[in-house]
């Protein structure tokens, strides 16, 4: 869907790749992603992931992650993927609040 987010759905193969790459970015980053470090263990052991996608000058992904934690049963991760000529991947948010 151009403009707004599409429907929430289970991940395609490409969306799974984006999710996995975003998790790697969070795990490997020492400074910018430090604020997300408390959520890293939940990303290693999750029950289910679904996503909504927004087409812009690239793609915005809003991942809805069902965790195995009773304290934090759900996480949301927003990721931007640039266009093919500039295929940057940026994690914009990881936390318990959804704004997409």
PDB file of N, CA and C in Angstrom:
ATOM      1  N   UNK A   1       0.850  -1.174   0.000  1.00  0.00           N
ATOM      2  CA  UNK A   1       0.000   0.000   0.000  1.00  0.00           C
ATOM      3  C   UNK A   1       0.893   1.233   0.000  1.00  0.00           C
ATOM      4  N   UNK A   2       0.659   2.145  -0.916  1.00  0.00           N
ATOM      5  CA  UNK A   2       1.426   3.376  -1.009  1.00  0.00           C
ATOM      6  C   UNK A   2       0.864   4.392  -0.037  1.00  0.00           C
ATOM      7  N   UNK A   3       1.713   4.958   0.813  1.00  0.00           N
ATOM      8  CA  UNK A   3       1.277   5.976   1.766  1.00  0.00           C
ATOM      9  C   UNK A   3       1.092   5.420   3.157  1.00  0.00           C
ATOM     10  N   UNK A   4       0.020   4.685   3.392  1.00  0.00           N
ATOM     11  CA  UNK A   4      -0.257   4.137   4.723  1.00  0.00           C
ATOM     12  C   UNK A   4       0.315   2.742   4.869  1.00  0.00           C
ATOM     13  N   UNK A   5       0.237   2.229   6.083  1.00  0.00           N
ATOM     14  CA  UNK A   5       0.684   0.861   6.333  1.00  0.00           C
ATOM     15  C   UNK A   5      -0.343  -0.125   5.801  1.00  0.00           C
ATOM     16  N   UNK A   6       0.142  -1.242   5.272  1.00  0.00           N
ATOM     17  CA  UNK A   6      -0.726  -2.315   4.819  1.00  0.00           C
ATOM     18  C   UNK A   6      -1.208  -3.139   6.004  1.00  0.00           C
ATOM     19  N   UNK A   7      -1.840  -4.244   5.695  1.00  0.00           N
ATOM     20  CA  UNK A   7      -2.387  -5.138   6.722  1.00  0.00           C
ATOM     21  C   UNK A   7      -1.268  -5.891   7.447  1.00  0.00           C
ATOM     22  N   UNK A   8      -1.522  -6.207   8.697  1.00  0.00           N
ATOM     23  CA  UNK A   8      -0.607  -7.015   9.495  1.00  0.00           C
ATOM     24  C   UNK A   8      -0.639  -8.448   8.966  1.00  0.00           C
ATOM     25  N   UNK A   9       0.540  -9.025   8.730  1.00  0.00           N
ATOM     26  CA  UNK A   9       0.613 -10.378   8.177  1.00  0.00           C
ATOM     27  C   UNK A   9       1.890 -11.075   8.653  1.00  0.00           C
ATOM     28  N   UNK A  10       1.927 -12.390   8.464  1.00  0.00           N
ATOM     29  CA  UNK A  10       3.133 -13.145   8.772  1.00  0.00           C
ATOM     30  C   UNK A  10       4.209 -12.797   7.754  1.00  0.00           C
ATOM     31  N   UNK A  11       5.457 -12.954   8.126  1.00  0.00           N
ATOM     32  CA  UNK A  11       6.580 -12.509   7.314  1.00  0.00           C
ATOM     33  C   UNK A  11       6.801 -13.364   6.076  1.00  0.00           C
ATOM     34  N   UNK A  12       7.093 -12.678   4.979  1.00  0.00           N
ATOM     35  CA  UNK A  12       7.566 -13.352   3.774  1.00  0.00           C
ATOM     36  C   UNK A  12       9.057 -13.649   3.975  1.00  0.00           C
ATOM     37  N   UNK A  13       9.657 -14.314   3.033  1.00  0.00           N
ATOM     38  CA  UNK A  13      11.085 -14.616   3.114  1.00  0.00           C
ATOM     39  C   UNK A  13      11.915 -13.327   3.159  1.00  0.00           C
ATOM     40  N   UNK A  14      11.576 -12.352   2.314  1.00  0.00           N
ATOM     41  CA  UNK A  14      12.302 -11.076   2.299  1.00  0.00           C
ATOM     42  C   UNK A  14      12.104 -10.301   3.598  1.00  0.00           C
ATOM     43  N   UNK A  15      10.892 -10.311   4.125  1.00  0.00           N
ATOM     44  CA  UNK A  15      10.617  -9.613   5.384  1.00  0.00           C
ATOM     45  C   UNK A  15      11.342 -10.279   6.550  1.00  0.00           C
ATOM     46  N   UNK A  16      11.471 -11.596   6.508  1.00  0.00           N
ATOM     47  CA  UNK A  16      12.232 -12.313   7.538  1.00  0.00           C
ATOM     48  C   UNK A  16      13.700 -11.900   7.478  1.00  0.00           C
ATOM     49  N   UNK A  17      14.234 -11.728   6.271  1.00  0.00           N
ATOM     50  CA  UNK A  17      15.622 -11.281   6.106  1.00  0.00           C
ATOM     51  C   UNK A  17      15.815  -9.898   6.718  1.00  0.00           C
ATOM     52  N   UNK A  18      14.868  -8.975   6.460  1.00  0.00           N
ATOM     53  CA  UNK A  18      14.946  -7.628   7.030  1.00  0.00           C
ATOM     54  C   UNK A  18      14.908  -7.710   8.554  1.00  0.00           C
ATOM     55  N   UNK A  19      13.998  -8.506   9.086  1.00  0.00           N
ATOM     56  CA  UNK A  19      13.889  -8.677  10.538  1.00  0.00           C
ATOM     57  C   UNK A  19      15.200  -9.215  11.121  1.00  0.00           C
ATOM     58  N   UNK A  20      15.730 -10.274  10.529  1.00  0.00           N
ATOM     59  CA  UNK A  20      16.974 -10.878  11.018  1.00  0.00           C
ATOM     60  C   UNK A  20      18.135  -9.892  10.954  1.00  0.00           C
ATOM     61  N   UNK A  21      18.228  -9.134   9.857  1.00  0.00           N
ATOM     62  CA  UNK A  21      19.298  -8.143   9.714  1.00  0.00           C
ATOM     63  C   UNK A  21      19.160  -7.027  10.744  1.00  0.00           C
ATOM     64  N   UNK A  22      17.937  -6.605  11.023  1.00  0.00           N
ATOM     65  CA  UNK A  22      17.706  -5.561  12.027  1.00  0.00           C
ATOM     66  C   UNK A  22      18.113  -6.051  13.414  1.00  0.00           C
ATOM     67  N   UNK A  23      17.798  -7.288  13.734  1.00  0.00           N
ATOM     68  CA  UNK A  23      18.199  -7.861  15.024  1.00  0.00           C
ATOM     69  C   UNK A  23      19.729  -7.903  15.116  1.00  0.00           C
ATOM     70  N   UNK A  24      20.401  -8.260  14.027  1.00  0.00           N
ATOM     71  CA  UNK A  24      21.868  -8.281  14.013  1.00  0.00           C
ATOM     72  C   UNK A  24      22.430  -6.886  14.259  1.00  0.00           C
ATOM     73  N   UNK A  25      21.814  -5.868  13.664  1.00  0.00           N
ATOM     74  CA  UNK A  25      22.258  -4.486  13.864  1.00  0.00           C
ATOM     75  C   UNK A  25      22.150  -4.114  15.336  1.00  0.00           C
ATOM     76  N   UNK A  26      21.032  -4.445  15.944  1.00  0.00           N
ATOM     77  CA  UNK A  26      20.825  -4.123  17.361  1.00  0.00           C
ATOM     78  C   UNK A  26      21.857  -4.841  18.229  1.00  0.00           C
ATOM     79  N   UNK A  27      22.105  -6.105  17.947  1.00  0.00           N
ATOM     80  CA  UNK A  27      23.046  -6.888  18.750  1.00  0.00           C
ATOM     81  C   UNK A  27      24.486  -6.410  18.593  1.00  0.00           C
ATOM     82  N   UNK A  28      24.859  -5.984  17.389  1.00  0.00           N
ATOM     83  CA  UNK A  28      26.256  -5.639  17.124  1.00  0.00           C
ATOM     84  C   UNK A  28      26.597  -4.184  17.425  1.00  0.00           C
ATOM     85  N   UNK A  29      25.614  -3.331  17.531  1.00  0.00           N
ATOM     86  CA  UNK A  29      25.871  -1.912  17.754  1.00  0.00           C
ATOM     87  C   UNK A  29      26.208  -1.653  19.216  1.00  0.00           C
ATOM     88  N   UNK A  30      27.196  -0.817  19.423  1.00  0.00           N
ATOM     89  CA  UNK A  30      27.654  -0.532  20.783  1.00  0.00           C
ATOM     90  C   UNK A  30      27.069   0.760  21.346  1.00  0.00           C
ATOM     91  N   UNK A  31      26.782   1.729  20.508  1.00  0.00           N
ATOM     92  CA  UNK A  31      26.367   3.027  21.052  1.00  0.00           C
ATOM     93  C   UNK A  31      24.907   3.358  20.785  1.00  0.00           C
ATOM     94  N   UNK A  32      24.551   3.568  19.533  1.00  0.00           N
ATOM     95  CA  UNK A  32      23.197   4.025  19.192  1.00  0.00           C
ATOM     96  C   UNK A  32      22.107   3.074  19.662  1.00  0.00           C
ATOM     97  N   UNK A  33      22.358   1.801  19.608  1.00  0.00           N
ATOM     98  CA  UNK A  33      21.341   0.810  19.924  1.00  0.00           C
ATOM     99  C   UNK A  33      21.364   0.388  21.393  1.00  0.00           C
ATOM    100  N   UNK A  34      22.245   0.976  22.183  1.00  0.00           N
ATOM    101  CA  UNK A  34      22.375   0.577  23.589  1.00  0.00           C
ATOM    102  C   UNK A  34      21.054   0.697  24.343  1.00  0.00           C
ATOM    103  N   UNK A  35      20.244   1.682  23.979  1.00  0.00           N
ATOM    104  CA  UNK A  35      18.957   1.874  24.656  1.00  0.00           C
ATOM    105  C   UNK A  35      18.013   0.691  24.448  1.00  0.00           C
ATOM    106  N   UNK A  36      18.293  -0.125  23.439  1.00  0.00           N
ATOM    107  CA  UNK A  36      17.456  -1.287  23.152  1.00  0.00           C
ATOM    108  C   UNK A  36      18.005  -2.573  23.764  1.00  0.00           C
ATOM    109  N   UNK A  37      19.131  -2.509  24.437  1.00  0.00           N
ATOM    110  CA  UNK A  37      19.821  -3.721  24.897  1.00  0.00           C
ATOM    111  C   UNK A  37      18.971  -4.593  25.830  1.00  0.00           C
ATOM    112  N   UNK A  38      18.082  -3.999  26.594  1.00  0.00           N
ATOM    113  CA  UNK A  38      17.234  -4.788  27.500  1.00  0.00           C
ATOM    114  C   UNK A  38      16.297  -5.726  26.739  1.00  0.00           C
ATOM    115  N   UNK A  39      16.015  -5.398  25.486  1.00  0.00           N
ATOM    116  CA  UNK A  39      15.086  -6.201  24.689  1.00  0.00           C
ATOM    117  C   UNK A  39      15.771  -7.304  23.881  1.00  0.00           C
ATOM    118  N   UNK A  40      17.102  -7.271  23.793  1.00  0.00           N
ATOM    119  CA  UNK A  40      17.825  -8.237  22.964  1.00  0.00           C
ATOM    120  C   UNK A  40      17.505  -9.687  23.334  1.00  0.00           C
ATOM    121  N   UNK A  41      17.495 -10.066  24.619  1.00  0.00           N
ATOM    122  CA  UNK A  41      17.154 -11.465  24.939  1.00  0.00           C
ATOM    123  C   UNK A  41      15.759 -11.866  24.444  1.00  0.00           C
ATOM    124  N   UNK A  42      14.835 -10.923  24.417  1.00  0.00           N
ATOM    125  CA  UNK A  42      13.481 -11.228  23.941  1.00  0.00           C
ATOM    126  C   UNK A  42      13.464 -11.466  22.437  1.00  0.00           C
ATOM    127  N   UNK A  43      14.406 -10.850  21.717  1.00  0.00           N
ATOM    128  CA  UNK A  43      14.493 -11.046  20.272  1.00  0.00           C
ATOM    129  C   UNK A  43      15.125 -12.387  19.919  1.00  0.00           C
ATOM    130  N   UNK A  44      15.831 -12.969  20.856  1.00  0.00           N
ATOM    131  CA  UNK A  44      16.458 -14.272  20.617  1.00  0.00           C
ATOM    132  C   UNK A  44      15.478 -15.423  20.814  1.00  0.00           C
ATOM    133  N   UNK A  45      14.446 -15.199  21.614  1.00  0.00           N
ATOM    134  CA  UNK A  45      13.473 -16.254  21.923  1.00  0.00           C
ATOM    135  C   UNK A  45      12.066 -15.678  21.804  1.00  0.00           C
ATOM    136  N   UNK A  46      11.598 -15.550  20.597  1.00  0.00           N
ATOM    137  CA  UNK A  46      10.259 -15.010  20.383  1.00  0.00           C
ATOM    138  C   UNK A  46       9.326 -16.117  19.908  1.00  0.00           C
ATOM    139  N   UNK A  47       8.045 -15.911  20.118  1.00  0.00           N
ATOM    140  CA  UNK A  47       7.051 -16.914  19.734  1.00  0.00           C
ATOM    141  C   UNK A  47       6.550 -16.701  18.308  1.00  0.00           C
ATOM    142  N   UNK A  48       6.388 -15.431  17.925  1.00  0.00           N
ATOM    143  CA  UNK A  48       5.781 -15.132  16.622  1.00  0.00           C
ATOM    144  C   UNK A  48       6.144 -13.708  16.215  1.00  0.00           C
ATOM    145  N   UNK A  49       6.261 -13.492  14.904  1.00  0.00           N
ATOM    146  CA  UNK A  49       6.497 -12.148  14.373  1.00  0.00           C
ATOM    147  C   UNK A  49       5.554 -11.924  13.204  1.00  0.00           C
ATOM    148  N   UNK A  50       4.914 -10.766  13.224  1.00  0.00           N
ATOM    149  CA  UNK A  50       4.090 -10.327  12.094  1.00  0.00           C
ATOM    150  C   UNK A  50       4.540  -8.920  11.729  1.00  0.00           C
ATOM    151  N   UNK A  51       4.128  -8.448  10.560  1.00  0.00           N
ATOM    152  CA  UNK A  51       4.626  -7.163  10.080  1.00  0.00           C
ATOM    153  C   UNK A  51       3.568  -6.422   9.279  1.00  0.00           C
ATOM    154  N   UNK A  52       3.664  -5.093   9.335  1.00  0.00           N
ATOM    155  CA  UNK A  52       2.931  -4.198   8.441  1.00  0.00           C
ATOM    156  C   UNK A  52       3.993  -3.429   7.675  1.00  0.00           C
ATOM    157  N   UNK A  53       3.737  -3.152   6.399  1.00  0.00           N
ATOM    158  CA  UNK A  53       4.724  -2.471   5.562  1.00  0.00           C
ATOM    159  C   UNK A  53       4.114  -1.205   4.985  1.00  0.00           C
ATOM    160  N   UNK A  54       4.922  -0.140   4.964  1.00  0.00           N
ATOM    161  CA  UNK A  54       4.534   1.130   4.359  1.00  0.00           C
ATOM    162  C   UNK A  54       5.543   1.435   3.257  1.00  0.00           C
ATOM    163  N   UNK A  55       5.038   1.706   2.049  1.00  0.00           N
ATOM    164  CA  UNK A  55       5.898   2.060   0.932  1.00  0.00           C
ATOM    165  C   UNK A  55       6.071   3.574   0.926  1.00  0.00           C
ATOM    166  N   UNK A  56       7.321   4.008   1.003  1.00  0.00           N
ATOM    167  CA  UNK A  56       7.668   5.434   0.939  1.00  0.00           C
ATOM    168  C   UNK A  56       8.826   5.513  -0.049  1.00  0.00           C
ATOM    169  N   UNK A  57       9.812   6.343   0.190  1.00  0.00           N
ATOM    170  CA  UNK A  57      11.033   6.329  -0.622  1.00  0.00           C
ATOM    171  C   UNK A  57      11.907   5.215  -0.055  1.00  0.00           C
ATOM    172  N   UNK A  58      11.412   4.012  -0.157  1.00  0.00           N
ATOM    173  CA  UNK A  58      11.945   2.819   0.482  1.00  0.00           C
ATOM    174  C   UNK A  58      10.773   2.119   1.154  1.00  0.00           C
ATOM    175  N   UNK A  59      11.051   1.408   2.225  1.00  0.00           N
ATOM    176  CA  UNK A  59       9.985   0.704   2.953  1.00  0.00           C
ATOM    177  C   UNK A  59      10.159   0.901   4.453  1.00  0.00           C
ATOM    178  N   UNK A  60       9.046   1.167   5.111  1.00  0.00           N
ATOM    179  CA  UNK A  60       8.995   1.159   6.568  1.00  0.00           C
ATOM    180  C   UNK A  60       8.335  -0.145   6.988  1.00  0.00           C
ATOM    181  N   UNK A  61       8.976  -0.842   7.901  1.00  0.00           N
ATOM    182  CA  UNK A  61       8.437  -2.085   8.438  1.00  0.00           C
ATOM    183  C   UNK A  61       8.070  -1.854   9.895  1.00  0.00           C
ATOM    184  N   UNK A  62       6.896  -2.305  10.281  1.00  0.00           N
ATOM    185  CA  UNK A  62       6.494  -2.278  11.682  1.00  0.00           C
ATOM    186  C   UNK A  62       6.285  -3.735  12.101  1.00  0.00           C
ATOM    187  N   UNK A  63       7.285  -4.265  12.803  1.00  0.00           N
ATOM    188  CA  UNK A  63       7.236  -5.656  13.241  1.00  0.00           C
ATOM    189  C   UNK A  63       6.543  -5.748  14.592  1.00  0.00           C
ATOM    190  N   UNK A  64       5.606  -6.659  14.702  1.00  0.00           N
ATOM    191  CA  UNK A  64       4.910  -6.958  15.958  1.00  0.00           C
ATOM    192  C   UNK A  64       5.441  -8.304  16.433  1.00  0.00           C
ATOM    193  N   UNK A  65       6.146  -8.293  17.553  1.00  0.00           N
ATOM    194  CA  UNK A  65       6.861  -9.467  18.031  1.00  0.00           C
ATOM    195  C   UNK A  65       6.197  -9.988  19.304  1.00  0.00           C
ATOM    196  N   UNK A  66       5.686 -11.196  19.246  1.00  0.00           N
ATOM    197  CA  UNK A  66       5.139 -11.844  20.435  1.00  0.00           C
ATOM    198  C   UNK A  66       6.291 -12.577  21.104  1.00  0.00           C
ATOM    199  N   UNK A  67       6.584 -12.199  22.344  1.00  0.00           N
ATOM    200  CA  UNK A  67       7.721 -12.782  23.052  1.00  0.00           C
ATOM    201  C   UNK A  67       7.264 -13.952  23.919  1.00  0.00           C
ATOM    202  N   UNK A  68       8.225 -14.592  24.535  1.00  0.00           N
ATOM    203  CA  UNK A  68       7.917 -15.674  25.471  1.00  0.00           C
ATOM    204  C   UNK A  68       7.998 -15.187  26.916  1.00  0.00           C
ATOM    205  N   UNK A  69       8.071 -13.877  27.092  1.00  0.00           N
ATOM    206  CA  UNK A  69       8.187 -13.274  28.422  1.00  0.00           C
ATOM    207  C   UNK A  69       6.819 -12.883  28.969  1.00  0.00           C
ATOM    208  N   UNK A  70       6.586 -13.178  30.232  1.00  0.00           N
ATOM    209  CA  UNK A  70       5.340 -12.743  30.870  1.00  0.00           C
ATOM    210  C   UNK A  70       5.384 -11.257  31.194  1.00  0.00           C
ATOM    211  N   UNK A  71       6.572 -10.727  31.493  1.00  0.00           N
ATOM    212  CA  UNK A  71       6.715  -9.316  31.842  1.00  0.00           C
ATOM    213  C   UNK A  71       6.547  -8.407  30.630  1.00  0.00           C
ATOM    214  N   UNK A  72       7.094  -8.826  29.494  1.00  0.00           N
ATOM    215  CA  UNK A  72       7.003  -8.048  28.258  1.00  0.00           C
ATOM    216  C   UNK A  72       6.510  -8.990  27.162  1.00  0.00           C
ATOM    217  N   UNK A  73       5.196  -9.182  27.057  1.00  0.00           N
ATOM    218  CA  UNK A  73       4.666 -10.164  26.111  1.00  0.00           C
ATOM    219  C   UNK A  73       4.725  -9.729  24.643  1.00  0.00           C
ATOM    220  N   UNK A  74       4.916  -8.421  24.406  1.00  0.00           N
ATOM    221  CA  UNK A  74       4.911  -7.954  23.026  1.00  0.00           C
ATOM    222  C   UNK A  74       5.880  -6.794  22.848  1.00  0.00           C
ATOM    223  N   UNK A  75       6.611  -6.838  21.730  1.00  0.00           N
ATOM    224  CA  UNK A  75       7.509  -5.761  21.337  1.00  0.00           C
ATOM    225  C   UNK A  75       7.122  -5.278  19.950  1.00  0.00           C
ATOM    226  N   UNK A  76       7.520  -4.050  19.654  1.00  0.00           N
ATOM    227  CA  UNK A  76       7.329  -3.483  18.325  1.00  0.00           C
ATOM    228  C   UNK A  76       8.676  -2.955  17.852  1.00  0.00           C
ATOM    229  N   UNK A  77       8.996  -3.225  16.597  1.00  0.00           N
ATOM    230  CA  UNK A  77      10.244  -2.743  16.023  1.00  0.00           C
ATOM    231  C   UNK A  77       9.944  -2.071  14.691  1.00  0.00           C
ATOM    232  N   UNK A  78      10.396  -0.820  14.568  1.00  0.00           N
ATOM    233  CA  UNK A  78      10.246  -0.093  13.311  1.00  0.00           C
ATOM    234  C   UNK A  78      11.597  -0.053  12.614  1.00  0.00           C
ATOM    235  N   UNK A  79      11.587  -0.418  11.337  1.00  0.00           N
ATOM    236  CA  UNK A  79      12.811  -0.498  10.549  1.00  0.00           C
ATOM    237  C   UNK A  79      12.561   0.183   9.211  1.00  0.00           C
ATOM    238  N   UNK A  80      13.556   0.955   8.750  1.00  0.00           N
ATOM    239  CA  UNK A  80      13.489   1.565   7.424  1.00  0.00           C
ATOM    240  C   UNK A  80      14.494   0.867   6.521  1.00  0.00           C
ATOM    241  N   UNK A  81      14.047   0.510   5.320  1.00  0.00           N
ATOM    242  CA  UNK A  81      14.923  -0.068   4.297  1.00  0.00           C
ATOM    243  C   UNK A  81      14.900   0.856   3.094  1.00  0.00           C
ATOM    244  N   UNK A  82      16.076   1.359   2.704  1.00  0.00           N
ATOM    245  CA  UNK A  82      16.173   2.283   1.586  1.00  0.00           C
ATOM    246  C   UNK A  82      15.907   1.618   0.244  1.00  0.00           C
ATOM    247  N   UNK A  83      15.840   2.454  -0.775  1.00  0.00           N
ATOM    248  CA  UNK A  83      15.639   1.973  -2.139  1.00  0.00           C
ATOM    249  C   UNK A  83      16.853   1.167  -2.605  1.00  0.00           C
ATOM    250  N   UNK A  84      16.692   0.354  -3.665  1.00  0.00           N
ATOM    251  CA  UNK A  84      17.797  -0.501  -4.118  1.00  0.00           C
ATOM    252  C   UNK A  84      19.111   0.240  -4.400  1.00  0.00           C
ATOM    253  N   UNK A  85      19.037   1.483  -4.878  1.00  0.00           N
ATOM    254  CA  UNK A  85      20.283   2.211  -5.155  1.00  0.00           C
ATOM    255  C   UNK A  85      20.950   2.725  -3.872  1.00  0.00           C
ATOM    256  N   UNK A  86      20.230   2.691  -2.745  1.00  0.00           N
ATOM    257  CA  UNK A  86      20.753   3.097  -1.438  1.00  0.00           C
ATOM    258  C   UNK A  86      20.159   2.160  -0.378  1.00  0.00           C
ATOM    259  N   UNK A  87      20.575   0.896  -0.378  1.00  0.00           N
ATOM    260  CA  UNK A  87      19.901  -0.122   0.437  1.00  0.00           C
ATOM    261  C   UNK A  87      20.257  -0.105   1.927  1.00  0.00           C
ATOM    262  N   UNK A  88      20.211   1.068   2.523  1.00  0.00           N
ATOM    263  CA  UNK A  88      20.483   1.164   3.958  1.00  0.00           C
ATOM    264  C   UNK A  88      19.359   0.527   4.770  1.00  0.00           C
ATOM    265  N   UNK A  89      19.704   0.026   5.919  1.00  0.00           N
ATOM    266  CA  UNK A  89      18.725  -0.544   6.843  1.00  0.00           C
ATOM    267  C   UNK A  89      18.937   0.151   8.180  1.00  0.00           C
ATOM    268  N   UNK A  90      17.888   0.800   8.690  1.00  0.00           N
ATOM    269  CA  UNK A  90      17.991   1.540   9.946  1.00  0.00           C
ATOM    270  C   UNK A  90      16.890   1.102  10.900  1.00  0.00           C
ATOM    271  N   UNK A  91      17.280   0.768  12.106  1.00  0.00           N
ATOM    272  CA  UNK A  91      16.307   0.475  13.154  1.00  0.00           C
ATOM    273  C   UNK A  91      15.903   1.806  13.759  1.00  0.00           C
ATOM    274  N   UNK A  92      14.622   2.130  13.659  1.00  0.00           N
ATOM    275  CA  UNK A  92      14.112   3.413  14.141  1.00  0.00           C
ATOM    276  C   UNK A  92      13.552   3.328  15.555  1.00  0.00           C
ATOM    277  N   UNK A  93      13.083   2.149  15.949  1.00  0.00           N
ATOM    278  CA  UNK A  93      12.454   2.005  17.260  1.00  0.00           C
ATOM    279  C   UNK A  93      12.384   0.532  17.637  1.00  0.00           C
ATOM    280  N   UNK A  94      12.541   0.270  18.917  1.00  0.00           N
ATOM    281  CA  UNK A  94      12.286  -1.049  19.486  1.00  0.00           C
ATOM    282  C   UNK A  94      11.763  -0.823  20.890  1.00  0.00           C
ATOM    283  N   UNK A  95      10.555  -1.294  21.160  1.00  0.00           N
ATOM    284  CA  UNK A  95       9.982  -1.092  22.482  1.00  0.00           C
ATOM    285  C   UNK A  95       8.596  -1.696  22.593  1.00  0.00           C
ATOM    286  N   UNK A  96       7.885  -1.284  23.629  1.00  0.00           N
ATOM    287  CA  UNK A  96       6.581  -1.874  23.926  1.00  0.00           C
ATOM    288  C   UNK A  96       5.408  -1.071  23.390  1.00  0.00           C
ATOM    289  N   UNK A  97       5.665   0.094  22.819  1.00  0.00           N
ATOM    290  CA  UNK A  97       4.596   0.940  22.278  1.00  0.00           C
ATOM    291  C   UNK A  97       4.603   0.880  20.755  1.00  0.00           C
ATOM    292  N   UNK A  98       3.428   0.808  20.157  1.00  0.00           N
ATOM    293  CA  UNK A  98       3.315   0.827  18.703  1.00  0.00           C
ATOM    294  C   UNK A  98       2.721   2.150  18.261  1.00  0.00           C
ATOM    295  N   UNK A  99       3.314   2.747  17.238  1.00  0.00           N
ATOM    296  CA  UNK A  99       2.727   3.959  16.672  1.00  0.00           C
ATOM    297  C   UNK A  99       2.506   3.803  15.170  1.00  0.00           C
ATOM    298  N   UNK A 100       2.382   2.571  14.736  1.00  0.00           N
ATOM    299  CA  UNK A 100       2.121   2.331  13.316  1.00  0.00           C
ATOM    300  C   UNK A 100       0.971   1.355  13.144  1.00  0.00           C
TER     301      UNK A 100
END
